[in-house]
Coordinates of C-alpha atoms and ligand atoms in Angstrom, one line a residue:
M215 CA 11.6 -18.4 -64.8
I216 CA 14.6 -18.8 -63.2
A217 CA 17.8 -17.3 -65.4
I218 CA 21.6 -18.9 -64.3
Y219 CA 24.5 -15.8 -65.0
P220 CA 27.9 -18.2 -65.3
G221 CA 30.9 -16.8 -65.0
S222 CA 34.3 -15.9 -63.5
F223 CA 33.8 -12.7 -61.9
D224 CA 37.5 -11.7 -61.0
P225 CA 36.2 -9.6 -60.1
I226 CA 32.4 -8.0 -60.7
T227 CA 32.7 -4.8 -62.9
L228 CA 30.0 -2.5 -64.0
G229 CA 29.7 -4.4 -67.4
H230 CA 28.9 -7.6 -65.3
L231 CA 26.2 -5.3 -62.9
D232 CA 24.9 -3.5 -66.8
I233 CA 23.5 -7.7 -67.4
I234 CA 22.6 -8.6 -63.7
Q235 CA 20.4 -5.0 -63.3
R236 CA 19.0 -5.8 -67.2
G237 CA 18.5 -9.3 -66.4
A238 CA 16.9 -9.2 -63.2
K239 CA 13.9 -6.9 -65.2
L240 CA 13.7 -10.1 -67.5
F241 CA 13.5 -13.2 -65.1
D242 CA 12.0 -13.8 -62.0
Q243 CA 15.5 -14.5 -60.4
V244 CA 18.9 -14.3 -61.7
V245 CA 21.8 -16.4 -59.7
V246 CA 25.4 -15.2 -61.1
A247 CA 27.1 -18.2 -60.4
V248 CA 30.9 -18.4 -59.9
L249 CA 32.6 -20.8 -61.7
R250 CA 35.3 -22.3 -59.3
N251 CA 37.7 -23.5 -62.1
P252 CA 40.8 -25.4 -61.2
N253 CA 42.6 -24.3 -64.8
K254 CA 42.6 -20.5 -63.5
A255 CA 44.8 -18.6 -61.2
P256 CA 42.5 -16.0 -59.4
L257 CA 43.0 -12.4 -57.8
F258 CA 40.3 -13.1 -55.8
T259 CA 39.3 -16.2 -54.0
V260 CA 35.3 -17.7 -55.1
Q261 CA 34.5 -16.4 -51.6
R262 CA 35.4 -12.8 -51.7
R263 CA 33.6 -12.9 -55.3
L264 CA 31.2 -14.1 -54.0
E265 CA 30.5 -11.2 -51.2
Q266 CA 31.4 -8.3 -53.5
I267 CA 28.8 -9.8 -56.3
R268 CA 26.4 -9.7 -52.9
T269 CA 27.2 -6.4 -51.9
S270 CA 27.1 -5.3 -55.5
T271 CA 23.7 -6.3 -56.1
K272 CA 21.6 -6.3 -52.4
H273 CA 19.8 -4.1 -54.1
L274 CA 18.2 -6.4 -56.0
T275 CA 15.6 -8.6 -54.8
N276 CA 15.8 -11.4 -57.2
V277 CA 19.5 -11.7 -57.4
E278 CA 21.3 -14.1 -55.5
A279 CA 25.2 -15.7 -55.7
D280 CA 26.1 -18.6 -55.8
A281 CA 29.5 -20.8 -56.6
F282 CA 29.3 -24.4 -58.8
D283 CA 31.8 -26.9 -60.1
G284 CA 31.8 -28.7 -63.6
L285 CA 29.5 -27.8 -66.3
T286 CA 27.4 -25.3 -66.0
V287 CA 24.1 -27.3 -67.4
N288 CA 24.0 -29.0 -64.9
Y289 CA 24.0 -26.9 -62.5
A290 CA 21.3 -24.9 -64.0
Q291 CA 20.0 -28.8 -64.5
M292 CA 20.0 -28.7 -60.1
R293 CA 18.7 -25.3 -59.6
Q294 CA 16.0 -26.1 -61.9
A295 CA 16.6 -23.0 -64.0
C296 CA 16.1 -23.2 -68.2
V297 CA 18.6 -19.6 -68.8
L298 CA 21.7 -18.9 -69.4
L299 CA 22.7 -15.5 -69.6
R300 CA 25.4 -13.8 -71.2
G301 CA 26.5 -10.3 -71.9
L302 CA 28.0 -9.7 -75.5
R303 CA 30.1 -6.9 -76.4
A304 CA 31.8 -6.6 -79.9
I305 CA 32.1 -9.8 -82.4
S306 CA 34.6 -12.1 -80.8
D307 CA 32.4 -12.8 -78.3
F308 CA 29.9 -13.3 -80.5
E309 CA 32.1 -16.5 -81.6
V310 CA 33.2 -17.5 -78.3
E311 CA 29.7 -17.3 -77.0
L312 CA 28.0 -18.6 -80.2
Q313 CA 30.4 -22.1 -79.8
M314 CA 29.5 -22.2 -76.3
A315 CA 26.0 -22.0 -76.1
H316 CA 25.9 -24.8 -79.1
T317 CA 27.8 -27.0 -76.9
N318 CA 25.7 -26.5 -73.8
K319 CA 23.1 -27.6 -76.5
T320 CA 24.2 -30.5 -77.4
L321 CA 24.7 -31.2 -73.4
S322 CA 21.0 -30.0 -72.3
T323 CA 18.6 -29.3 -75.3
E324 CA 16.0 -27.7 -72.4
I325 CA 18.2 -25.2 -71.3
E326 CA 18.4 -21.6 -73.8
T327 CA 21.1 -19.3 -73.8
V328 CA 20.1 -15.1 -73.5
F329 CA 22.3 -12.8 -75.0
L330 CA 21.6 -9.5 -73.9
A331 CA 23.8 -6.6 -75.9
T332 CA 26.2 -4.9 -72.9
S333 CA 25.5 -0.9 -72.4
N334 CA 27.6 1.1 -75.2
E335 CA 29.4 2.9 -72.0
Y336 CA 30.9 -1.2 -71.2
S337 CA 31.2 -2.6 -74.5
F338 CA 35.4 -2.8 -73.8
L339 CA 35.1 -3.8 -70.5
S340 CA 36.6 -7.0 -68.5
S341 CA 38.0 -8.3 -66.1
S342 CA 41.4 -8.8 -67.3
V343 CA 41.0 -4.8 -68.5
V344 CA 40.9 -3.8 -64.9
K345 CA 43.2 -6.0 -63.5
E346 CA 45.6 -5.0 -66.4
I347 CA 44.8 -1.3 -65.2
A348 CA 44.9 -1.8 -61.6
K349 CA 48.5 -3.5 -61.7
F350 CA 50.0 -0.9 -63.0
G351 CA 48.8 2.1 -60.7
G352 CA 45.7 3.0 -62.7
S353 CA 42.5 3.6 -61.4
V354 CA 39.5 1.6 -61.3
D355 CA 37.3 3.7 -60.1
H356 CA 35.3 4.2 -63.2
L357 CA 35.1 0.4 -64.3
V358 CA 33.9 -1.5 -60.9
P359 CA 31.6 -0.7 -57.7
P360 CA 33.5 0.8 -55.1
H361 CA 33.7 -1.3 -52.5
V362 CA 35.2 -3.8 -55.7
A363 CA 38.2 -1.0 -56.2
L364 CA 38.8 -1.3 -52.6
D365 CA 39.2 -4.6 -52.6
I366 CA 41.9 -3.7 -55.5
Y367 CA 44.1 -1.3 -54.9
Q368 CA 44.6 -3.2 -51.4
C369 CA 45.1 -6.7 -52.9
Y370 CA 47.8 -4.9 -55.3
A371 CA 48.9 -2.8 -52.6
Q372 CA 49.6 -6.2 -50.6
N373 CA 50.8 -8.7 -52.8
H374 CA 51.2 -6.9 -56.4
P375 CA 53.4 -3.6 -55.4
V376 CA 54.1 -1.8 -58.3
S377 CA 55.6 1.7 -59.2
N378 CA 53.2 3.4 -61.8
Q379 CA 56.6 6.1 -62.4
I380 CA 56.8 5.8 -66.1
T381 CA 61.0 5.2 -67.3
T382 CA 61.7 5.9 -70.7
E383 CA 65.1 4.9 -72.4
S384 CA 65.5 8.8 -72.6
T385 CA 65.2 8.9 -69.0
K386 CA 67.5 6.4 -68.0
P387 CA 71.3 7.4 -66.7
L388 CA 73.5 7.4 -69.3
Q389 CA 76.4 4.9 -69.1
S390 CA 79.9 6.2 -69.6
Ligands
LIG1192 O1 33.4 -15.3 -67.3 P1 33.9 -16.0 -67.9 O2 35.4 -16.9 -67.6 O3 34.3 -15.8 -69.3 O4 33.2 -17.3 -67.9 C1 33.1 -18.9 -69.2 C2 32.1 -19.9 -68.2 C3 32.4 -20.0 -66.9 C4 30.6 -19.2 -68.3 C5 32.2 -21.1 -68.9 O5 33.8 -21.8 -69.5 C6 31.7 -21.8 -68.4 O6 30.4 -22.2 -68.1 N1 32.5 -23.2 -67.6 C7 32.1 -24.4 -67.2 C8 32.2 -25.4 -67.8 C9 31.4 -25.8 -68.8 O7 30.1 -26.3 -69.1 N2 31.5 -25.8 -70.0 C10 31.0 -26.4 -71.0 C11 30.6 -24.9 -72.3 S1 31.8 -24.7 -72.8

C-alpha cells in the first residue's frame, strides 16, 4: 500500500520526520510529496526542500521524495496510492484537516486520508515556528535535522541578516 504524505515542507521539521518514520512502518511505501505552490513565497526552493527531505530520510528504504503540481488526489492517483497521510497536532489542525479530507473525498472516493497523532514533543512544532525563531536569531537545532538547521542559518545570514539584540523603551537613548 502506497501512502502520499503531501505538504509544503518549507522546511522539513522533526515533527514531519516523526510522521514519516511512523508512516514508513505502516505502509509499503511513503512518498513525501512537496507541493509546487505558486501562491506561497517559500524560504527554500522546491529542489532544496527535496534535497533536505532526501537527506533526512536516507535511512528509510521505503520513503521517497517527489514534487507535484495541482490537486493532491490527482497526484495520488498517478502514483497509484490509495492513502493520504497527514499529521494532527491539535484541535486547530483537526478543523482544517477534516475539511481537506472531506474535500478530497468528493474529488476521489478511492483515496482515504489517514491521520497520525503527532508525537507529544512535537505538538507545538511547525515550519512557520522554525522560521520565526530563526528570523530573530534563535536556535532551531532542537526542531529540525542538523543539515536543515545549517541551511536555515545560512539562508537567514545571506538574505535576512538580523540582530538578536533586544531593544526596549528603557534602553533607548533619552531625547534632550
Ligand atoms: O504543509 P501544508 O501547507 O499544510 O500542506 C497543505 C497541502 C499541500 C497538503 C494542501 O494544501 C494540498 O493538498 N494542496 C494541493 C491542492 C489540493 O489538492 N486542494 C484540495 C484539497 S483542499
